[in-house]
Short mmCIF file of C-alpha atoms and ligand atoms in Angstrom, two decimals:
data_model
loop_
_atom_site.label_atom_id
_atom_site.label_comp_id
_atom_site.label_asym_id
_atom_site.label_seq_id
_atom_site.Cartn_x
_atom_site.Cartn_y
_atom_site.Cartn_z
CA MET A 89 31.02 58.91 68.45
CA THR A 90 27.45 57.11 68.26
CA LYS A 91 24.70 59.21 69.42
CA THR A 92 22.91 57.49 72.38
CA PHE A 93 20.36 60.36 73.25
CA ARG A 94 17.63 62.07 71.30
CA THR A 95 18.26 65.32 70.22
CA LEU A 96 16.08 68.18 68.45
CA ASP A 97 17.59 66.61 65.09
CA ASP A 98 14.94 63.53 65.75
CA VAL A 99 11.82 65.91 66.18
CA ASP A 100 9.76 68.12 64.06
CA VAL A 101 8.62 70.82 66.72
CA LYS A 102 6.43 72.80 64.20
CA GLY A 103 3.12 73.60 65.87
CA LYS A 104 3.88 71.25 68.81
CA ARG A 105 3.73 72.47 72.41
CA VAL A 106 7.38 72.30 73.74
CA LEU A 107 7.88 71.81 77.36
CA LEU A 108 11.33 72.93 77.82
CA ARG A 109 13.37 72.19 81.00
CA VAL A 110 15.77 75.14 81.42
CA ASP A 111 18.28 75.85 84.01
CA LEU A 112 17.04 79.60 85.25
CA ASN A 113 18.68 79.35 88.48
CA VAL A 114 20.67 82.36 88.36
CA PRO A 115 22.33 84.73 91.15
CA MET A 116 20.17 87.49 91.63
CA GLU A 117 20.77 90.61 94.00
CA ASN A 118 18.06 93.27 94.81
CA GLY A 119 15.71 91.75 92.26
CA ARG A 120 18.42 91.91 89.44
CA VAL A 121 20.32 89.17 87.86
CA THR A 122 24.00 89.68 88.60
CA ASP A 123 25.34 86.63 86.12
CA LEU A 124 23.88 86.29 82.86
CA THR A 125 26.04 83.11 81.79
CA ARG A 126 23.36 80.31 82.58
CA LEU A 127 20.49 82.63 80.46
CA GLU A 128 23.04 82.66 77.62
CA ARG A 129 23.42 78.93 77.80
CA VAL A 130 19.89 78.21 77.34
CA ALA A 131 19.25 81.06 74.60
CA PRO A 132 20.06 78.58 71.36
CA THR A 133 17.82 75.82 72.19
CA ILE A 134 14.72 78.40 73.04
CA THR A 135 15.51 80.39 69.40
CA GLU A 136 15.85 77.39 67.63
CA ILE A 137 12.46 75.79 68.91
CA SER A 138 10.55 79.38 68.28
CA ASP A 139 12.13 79.55 64.75
CA LYS A 140 10.99 76.29 63.41
CA GLY A 141 7.59 77.14 64.61
CA GLY A 142 7.31 75.31 67.87
CA LYS A 143 5.27 76.72 71.30
CA VAL A 144 8.39 77.41 73.91
CA ILE A 145 7.00 76.67 77.12
CA LEU A 146 10.04 77.25 79.73
CA LEU A 147 9.86 74.81 82.84
CA ALA A 148 12.42 75.70 85.65
CA HIS A 149 12.91 75.73 89.38
CA PHE A 150 14.29 78.55 91.28
CA GLY A 151 15.98 78.66 94.68
CA ARG A 152 14.76 76.25 97.59
CA PRO A 153 11.44 77.70 98.37
CA ARG A 154 9.12 76.43 101.01
CA GLY A 155 5.79 76.31 98.95
CA ARG A 156 5.02 79.52 97.15
CA ASP A 157 7.24 82.52 98.06
CA PRO A 158 7.11 85.61 95.90
CA ARG A 159 10.89 86.20 96.38
CA GLU A 160 11.54 83.13 94.76
CA SER A 161 9.41 84.09 91.59
CA LEU A 162 10.80 83.20 88.07
CA LYS A 163 9.01 86.21 86.90
CA PRO A 164 12.31 88.99 87.34
CA VAL A 165 14.14 86.01 85.59
CA ALA A 166 12.03 85.65 82.83
CA ALA A 167 12.26 89.31 82.38
CA ALA A 168 16.11 89.19 82.09
CA LEU A 169 15.68 86.13 79.72
CA ALA A 170 13.58 87.88 77.52
CA GLU A 171 16.32 90.78 77.14
CA VAL A 172 18.99 88.31 76.59
CA ILE A 173 17.22 86.46 73.82
CA LYS A 174 15.93 89.78 72.55
CA ARG A 175 12.43 88.29 72.06
CA PRO A 176 9.20 88.83 74.28
CA ILE A 177 8.43 85.92 76.88
CA GLY A 178 5.04 85.49 78.53
CA PHE A 179 4.87 84.25 82.20
CA ALA A 180 2.51 82.22 83.91
CA ALA A 181 2.02 82.49 87.89
CA ASP A 182 1.82 78.79 88.08
CA CYS A 183 3.20 75.88 86.58
CA ILE A 184 0.22 73.76 86.72
CA GLY A 185 -3.61 73.94 87.11
CA ASP A 186 -6.03 76.47 84.93
CA VAL A 187 -3.43 79.43 84.91
CA ALA A 188 -0.93 77.35 83.09
CA LYS A 189 -3.40 75.84 80.68
CA GLN A 190 -4.97 79.05 79.87
CA ALA A 191 -1.66 80.66 79.39
CA VAL A 192 -0.60 77.60 77.19
CA ALA A 193 -4.00 77.70 75.29
CA ALA A 194 -3.72 81.22 74.25
CA MET A 195 -0.08 80.67 72.69
CA LYS A 196 0.43 81.00 69.13
CA ASP A 197 3.44 79.16 67.35
CA ARG A 198 6.90 80.69 67.95
CA GLU A 199 5.94 82.31 71.26
CA ILE A 200 7.89 81.97 74.44
CA LEU A 201 6.28 81.28 77.61
CA CYS A 202 7.68 80.67 80.84
CA LEU A 203 5.84 78.89 83.65
CA GLU A 204 6.17 79.67 87.77
CA ASN A 205 8.94 77.97 89.62
CA THR A 206 8.27 74.55 89.78
CA ARG A 207 9.45 74.19 93.47
CA PHE A 208 6.46 76.30 94.53
CA HIS A 209 4.99 72.59 94.67
CA GLN A 210 6.57 70.39 96.78
CA GLU A 211 5.53 67.49 94.52
CA GLU A 212 7.88 68.59 92.13
CA GLU A 213 11.00 67.09 94.25
CA LYS A 214 8.95 64.17 94.97
CA ASN A 215 8.70 63.68 91.59
CA ASP A 216 5.29 63.04 92.38
CA PRO A 217 2.99 61.14 89.27
CA ALA A 218 -0.24 62.94 89.46
CA PHE A 219 1.90 66.37 89.50
CA VAL A 220 3.91 64.97 86.55
CA ALA A 221 0.67 64.21 84.81
CA GLU A 222 -0.63 67.58 85.53
CA LEU A 223 2.36 68.82 83.82
CA ALA A 224 2.72 66.43 80.89
CA LYS A 225 -0.73 67.71 80.05
CA LEU A 226 0.56 71.29 79.08
CA GLY A 227 2.96 69.88 76.40
CA ASP A 228 3.53 67.50 73.03
CA ILE A 229 6.99 66.78 73.84
CA TRP A 230 9.59 67.27 76.60
CA VAL A 231 13.02 68.47 75.84
CA ASN A 232 15.65 68.69 78.54
CA ASP A 233 17.99 71.43 78.41
CA ALA A 234 19.12 71.62 81.83
CA PHE A 235 22.07 69.27 82.75
CA SER A 236 23.01 70.90 85.81
CA ALA A 237 19.82 69.63 86.95
CA ALA A 238 19.75 65.94 85.79
CA HIS A 239 21.39 64.65 88.94
CA ARG A 240 17.83 65.03 90.35
CA ALA A 241 15.18 62.81 89.44
CA HIS A 242 12.43 65.69 89.75
CA ALA A 243 9.22 65.79 88.09
CA SER A 244 10.27 68.41 85.47
CA THR A 245 13.93 67.21 85.11
CA GLU A 246 12.95 63.22 84.89
CA GLY A 247 9.51 62.47 85.68
CA LEU A 248 7.95 64.21 82.19
CA GLY A 249 10.49 62.00 80.46
CA HIS A 250 8.66 58.78 81.07
CA LYS A 251 5.29 60.33 80.07
CA LEU A 252 6.23 62.38 76.82
CA PRO A 253 8.62 61.93 73.85
CA ALA A 254 11.94 63.11 75.39
CA TYR A 255 15.09 65.13 73.59
CA ALA A 256 18.22 66.39 74.74
CA GLY A 257 18.48 70.45 74.13
CA ARG A 258 21.25 72.05 72.45
CA THR A 259 22.94 72.85 75.47
CA MET A 260 22.46 69.38 77.20
CA GLN A 261 24.11 68.04 73.89
CA ALA A 262 26.90 69.83 73.82
CA GLU A 263 27.53 68.87 77.66
CA LEU A 264 27.07 65.54 76.88
CA ASP A 265 29.10 65.67 73.68
CA ALA A 266 31.94 67.39 75.79
CA LEU A 267 31.64 65.27 78.57
CA GLY A 268 31.80 61.88 76.39
CA LYS A 269 34.85 63.14 74.74
CA ALA A 270 36.30 63.58 78.20
CA LEU A 271 35.73 60.49 80.14
CA GLU A 272 33.75 57.85 78.04
CA ALA A 273 35.77 57.74 75.05
CA PRO A 274 38.62 60.26 75.22
CA THR A 275 41.96 60.25 73.33
CA LYS A 276 44.60 58.97 75.28
CA PRO A 277 46.70 59.79 77.29
CA VAL A 278 44.03 61.38 79.65
CA ILE A 279 45.11 63.46 82.89
CA ALA A 280 42.59 64.49 85.85
CA ILE A 281 43.49 67.51 87.97
CA ILE A 282 41.53 67.07 91.20
CA GLY A 283 41.69 70.04 93.86
CA GLY A 284 39.82 71.63 96.50
CA ALA A 285 39.37 71.62 100.10
CA LYS A 286 38.58 68.02 101.31
CA VAL A 287 38.80 64.66 100.09
CA SER A 288 35.57 63.53 101.96
CA THR A 289 33.75 65.03 99.42
CA LYS A 290 35.41 63.69 96.65
CA ILE A 291 36.12 59.83 97.53
CA ASP A 292 33.88 58.43 94.90
CA LEU A 293 35.09 60.71 92.42
CA LEU A 294 38.82 60.08 93.10
CA GLU A 295 37.90 56.23 93.01
CA ASN A 296 36.16 56.54 89.81
CA LEU A 297 38.93 58.52 88.41
CA VAL A 298 41.88 56.30 88.64
CA ARG A 299 40.09 53.47 86.79
CA LYS A 300 39.68 55.73 83.98
CA VAL A 301 42.54 57.85 83.77
CA ASP A 302 46.34 57.67 82.99
CA ALA A 303 47.75 60.33 85.43
CA LEU A 304 45.96 61.84 88.27
CA VAL A 305 47.15 65.12 89.94
CA ILE A 306 46.06 65.81 93.21
CA GLY A 307 46.56 69.62 94.87
CA GLY A 308 44.71 71.96 96.90
CA GLY A 309 43.94 71.23 100.52
CA MET A 310 42.74 67.57 99.92
CA ALA A 311 46.74 66.75 98.75
CA ASN A 312 47.65 67.93 102.58
CA THR A 313 45.59 64.52 103.47
CA PHE A 314 47.42 62.38 101.11
CA LEU A 315 50.87 63.96 101.99
CA HIS A 316 50.30 63.31 105.77
CA ALA A 317 48.87 59.72 104.95
CA GLN A 318 52.39 59.21 103.32
CA GLY A 319 53.98 60.60 106.93
CA VAL A 320 55.07 64.17 105.41
CA PRO A 321 54.73 66.45 108.25
CA ILE A 322 52.20 69.09 107.12
CA GLY A 323 52.25 71.60 110.01
CA LYS A 324 48.77 73.44 110.58
CA SER A 325 47.69 72.53 106.67
CA LEU A 326 44.23 72.01 106.28
CA ALA A 327 43.51 68.09 106.35
CA GLU A 328 41.34 65.29 107.52
CA LYS A 329 43.62 63.20 109.13
CA ASP A 330 41.42 60.73 109.83
CA LEU A 331 40.84 60.17 106.08
CA ALA A 332 44.66 58.94 106.24
CA ALA A 333 43.51 55.19 105.15
CA THR A 334 41.14 56.48 102.52
CA ALA A 335 43.82 58.19 100.65
CA LEU A 336 46.28 55.21 101.04
CA ARG A 337 43.46 52.93 99.74
CA ILE A 338 43.02 55.80 96.82
CA ILE A 339 46.81 55.26 95.99
CA GLU A 340 46.41 51.50 96.16
CA LYS A 341 43.68 51.43 93.66
CA ALA A 342 45.66 53.93 91.21
CA ASP A 343 48.70 51.76 91.47
CA ALA A 344 46.39 48.75 90.41
CA ALA A 345 44.77 50.45 87.59
CA ASN A 346 48.24 51.81 86.47
CA CYS A 347 47.48 55.49 86.84
CA ALA A 348 50.25 57.82 88.08
CA ILE A 349 49.26 59.66 91.03
CA ILE A 350 51.30 63.24 90.84
CA LEU A 351 51.10 64.81 94.61
CA PRO A 352 52.96 67.85 95.40
CA VAL A 353 56.66 67.63 95.60
CA ASP A 354 57.07 71.08 97.27
CA ALA A 355 54.49 73.62 99.01
CA VAL A 356 53.73 77.37 99.48
CA VAL A 357 53.28 77.98 103.04
CA ALA A 358 52.23 81.08 104.86
CA PHE A 359 51.47 81.28 108.87
CA HIS A 360 48.56 83.30 108.55
CA PHE A 361 45.02 82.53 106.35
CA ALA A 362 44.60 85.45 104.72
CA ALA A 363 45.55 87.13 101.32
CA HIS A 364 49.02 88.44 100.94
CA SER A 365 50.39 86.86 104.24
CA PRO A 366 54.15 86.28 104.09
CA SER A 367 55.05 82.69 102.46
CA HIS A 368 57.89 80.62 101.41
CA ALA A 369 58.14 77.65 99.10
CA TYR A 370 59.48 74.60 101.46
CA GLY A 371 60.47 71.14 100.00
CA LEU A 372 58.31 68.35 101.75
CA ASP A 373 61.00 67.46 104.40
CA ALA A 374 61.02 70.93 105.78
CA ILE A 375 57.29 72.18 106.10
CA PRO A 376 57.23 74.66 109.51
CA PRO A 377 55.31 73.09 112.25
CA ASP A 378 53.14 76.21 112.55
CA GLY A 379 52.80 76.63 109.05
CA MET A 380 50.16 76.07 106.18
CA ILE A 381 50.34 74.93 102.99
CA LEU A 382 48.09 77.35 100.68
CA ASP A 383 49.39 76.64 97.45
CA VAL A 384 51.47 73.69 95.39
CA GLY A 385 55.32 74.96 95.24
CA PRO A 386 57.27 75.98 92.16
CA GLN A 387 58.71 72.51 91.79
CA SER A 388 55.40 70.71 91.73
CA ILE A 389 53.78 73.55 88.99
CA GLU A 390 56.75 72.32 86.93
CA ARG A 391 55.78 68.52 87.34
CA ILE A 392 51.79 69.61 86.69
CA ARG A 393 52.98 71.43 83.42
CA ALA A 394 55.02 68.90 82.19
CA ALA A 395 51.83 65.82 82.78
CA ILE A 396 49.70 68.67 80.91
CA ASP A 397 52.16 68.48 78.11
CA ASP A 398 52.14 64.58 78.25
CA ALA A 399 48.16 64.42 77.99
CA ALA A 400 45.77 64.43 74.95
CA THR A 401 42.94 65.10 77.26
CA LEU A 402 42.51 66.80 80.57
CA VAL A 403 39.47 66.89 82.80
CA TRP A 404 39.75 69.23 85.95
CA ASN A 405 37.99 69.82 89.25
CA GLY A 406 38.95 71.82 91.85
CA PRO A 407 41.67 74.84 92.90
CA LEU A 408 45.29 73.51 93.28
CA GLY A 409 45.48 76.16 96.29
CA ALA A 410 43.50 79.07 98.24
CA PHE A 411 43.00 80.83 95.02
CA GLU A 412 40.63 83.30 96.39
CA MET A 413 43.56 84.62 98.38
CA PRO A 414 46.62 85.93 96.25
CA PRO A 415 49.41 84.90 95.81
CA PHE A 416 47.98 81.37 96.58
CA ASP A 417 46.37 81.37 93.46
CA ARG A 418 49.41 80.98 91.48
CA GLY A 419 49.45 77.09 91.07
CA THR A 420 46.17 77.13 89.82
CA VAL A 421 46.87 80.04 87.79
CA VAL A 422 49.70 78.52 85.88
CA ALA A 423 48.55 75.28 85.61
CA ALA A 424 45.12 76.66 84.00
CA ARG A 425 47.08 79.23 81.57
CA HIS A 426 49.55 75.90 80.67
CA ALA A 427 46.42 73.86 79.81
CA ALA A 428 44.69 76.94 77.59
CA GLU A 429 47.82 77.55 75.77
CA ARG A 430 48.02 73.59 74.97
CA THR A 431 44.07 73.77 73.93
CA ARG A 432 44.86 76.80 71.46
CA ALA A 433 47.80 75.03 69.93
CA GLY A 434 45.45 72.14 69.32
CA LYS A 435 47.21 69.95 71.31
CA LEU A 436 45.00 69.27 74.16
CA ILE A 437 41.05 68.46 74.65
CA SER A 438 40.39 70.48 78.01
CA VAL A 439 37.04 69.57 79.92
CA ALA A 440 36.41 71.49 83.36
CA GLY A 441 33.88 72.11 86.05
CA GLY A 442 32.38 72.39 89.37
CA GLY A 443 31.60 75.75 90.84
CA ASP A 444 35.08 76.98 92.41
CA THR A 445 36.72 75.49 89.41
CA VAL A 446 34.78 77.93 86.81
CA ALA A 447 35.77 80.67 89.29
CA ALA A 448 39.37 79.80 89.13
CA LEU A 449 39.37 79.57 85.42
CA ASN A 450 37.89 82.92 85.26
CA GLN A 451 40.44 84.42 87.46
CA ALA A 452 43.15 83.19 85.55
CA GLY A 453 41.32 84.67 82.19
CA VAL A 454 41.29 81.24 80.49
CA ALA A 455 37.60 79.83 80.80
CA GLY A 456 37.26 80.84 77.02
CA ASP A 457 40.30 79.08 75.91
CA PHE A 458 39.09 75.42 77.33
CA THR A 459 37.35 73.24 75.07
CA TYR A 460 34.54 73.06 77.56
CA VAL A 461 33.65 74.42 80.60
CA SER A 462 30.60 73.12 82.26
CA THR A 463 28.69 75.31 84.72
CA ALA A 464 27.01 72.70 86.41
CA GLY A 465 28.05 71.91 90.20
CA GLY A 466 26.38 68.74 91.47
CA ALA A 467 25.58 66.99 88.26
CA PHE A 468 29.24 67.55 87.02
CA LEU A 469 30.65 66.10 90.14
CA GLU A 470 28.09 63.03 89.88
CA TRP A 471 29.00 62.60 86.10
CA MET A 472 32.71 62.46 87.36
CA GLU A 473 31.99 59.83 89.83
CA GLY A 474 30.70 57.93 87.08
CA LYS A 475 26.94 57.76 88.81
CA PRO A 476 24.03 57.63 85.95
CA LEU A 477 22.46 60.89 86.11
CA PRO A 478 18.61 60.11 86.11
CA GLY A 479 17.82 63.50 83.83
CA VAL A 480 20.10 61.92 81.30
CA GLU A 481 19.22 58.46 81.33
CA VAL A 482 15.75 59.26 80.72
CA LEU A 483 16.75 60.87 77.22
CA LYS A 484 18.72 57.61 76.09
CA ILE A 485 18.00 55.54 73.15
CA THR A 486 16.95 52.24 74.43
P1 AMP B 283 35.99 72.42 96.81
O1 AMP B 283 34.79 73.40 96.67
O2 AMP B 283 36.25 71.04 97.46
O3 AMP B 283 36.49 72.57 95.22
O4 AMP B 283 37.32 73.44 97.34
C1 AMP B 283 37.39 74.87 97.09
C2 AMP B 283 38.11 75.48 97.97
O5 AMP B 283 39.43 74.86 98.78
C3 AMP B 283 38.34 76.73 97.87
O6 AMP B 283 37.71 77.74 98.56
C4 AMP B 283 40.28 76.80 98.11
O7 AMP B 283 40.47 78.19 98.73
C5 AMP B 283 40.26 75.89 99.21
N1 AMP B 283 41.76 75.26 99.36
C6 AMP B 283 42.25 74.88 98.25
N2 AMP B 283 43.70 74.41 98.67
C7 AMP B 283 43.72 74.77 99.99
C8 AMP B 283 44.44 74.57 100.93
N3 AMP B 283 46.14 74.46 100.46
N4 AMP B 283 44.15 75.01 102.23
C9 AMP B 283 42.81 75.76 102.40
N5 AMP B 283 42.16 75.79 101.50
C10 AMP B 283 42.44 75.60 100.06
#
């Protein structure tokens, strides 16, 4: 595929002050990082720039502070990152001003410095030009390695790209390559599996996908809305009945674009919304009026497996059932394991993303077998919606 954005292959970082935007927005409990995934993801870019003789200046946001708030300092995160990369990381208590300038001026080549939470300044989210200019003073080039923040046009995620020479870091590069292979220039046929609770949060995504994929599997709570729209009685299942017309419009658009819509043909129904509550599989003509659909049924699972077999590329977002409550994780787990098996056999390119999706694939024990799993939530969804991501657009070669 032709490369459309600049990467670390296009710049000599030796001796340069590299402002590196990373995602350090990790889960913390009692001052300790509870999941190192994001830190592990940014490690290769940091060590590569350092090994090549660059000065690595880390920029990141953390949480949603209103002004300066010690509870949302990046200091403990920088310490955890230092442990992950097994190198010392300095810390400056502000990302602009004298504190930051002096810390950067004291850096030697190869050293790594983390600047304090960019969101301690409200100008960050406003992409304020004066704030961007202050940040830009600290670096010679800007490298963006935070795909997960690329749907935001903030000072450190987008603004800097207009002030300094801009490059994608290795994690960003891997993400863009994987996503490009999944939807922009995919090996056909392409199948998308979309699940999750609601249609309302994924209308744009569904409308974009029906134009791009050959088959679209719809599962989870959102499938109930589609079934209801088609006149299937769904009992007490979660559904957005007021979106029936939207569901029908999506089906029409899919027809017009030659995209096969694969809806459940049977369902696992329980009478209590709780793990291990007694349940049975029912055909769509027999859903009990006081029951709740909590997973796709066995025949539906077979259809989904067959659809995966027919595909060369798979894009997945959202669980097929209430996967947090066993046994209603079965549809998601069986489909995920099947996709993983086809991927291992070299028959499928599989890309998945979005918060709950990563958790569901981890639960099925197969996240490592997919071709690519994006840990980005909002940015992954906006990419699936076909929207340009500001933090990516600014890296493009024009
Ligand atoms: P989302 O964040 O939109 O991807 O939705 C994920 C949530 O949808 C998970 O918490 C699932 O438990 C929930 N979900 C999936 N299928 C169902 C269903 N049939 N009934 C109720 N909740 C569901």
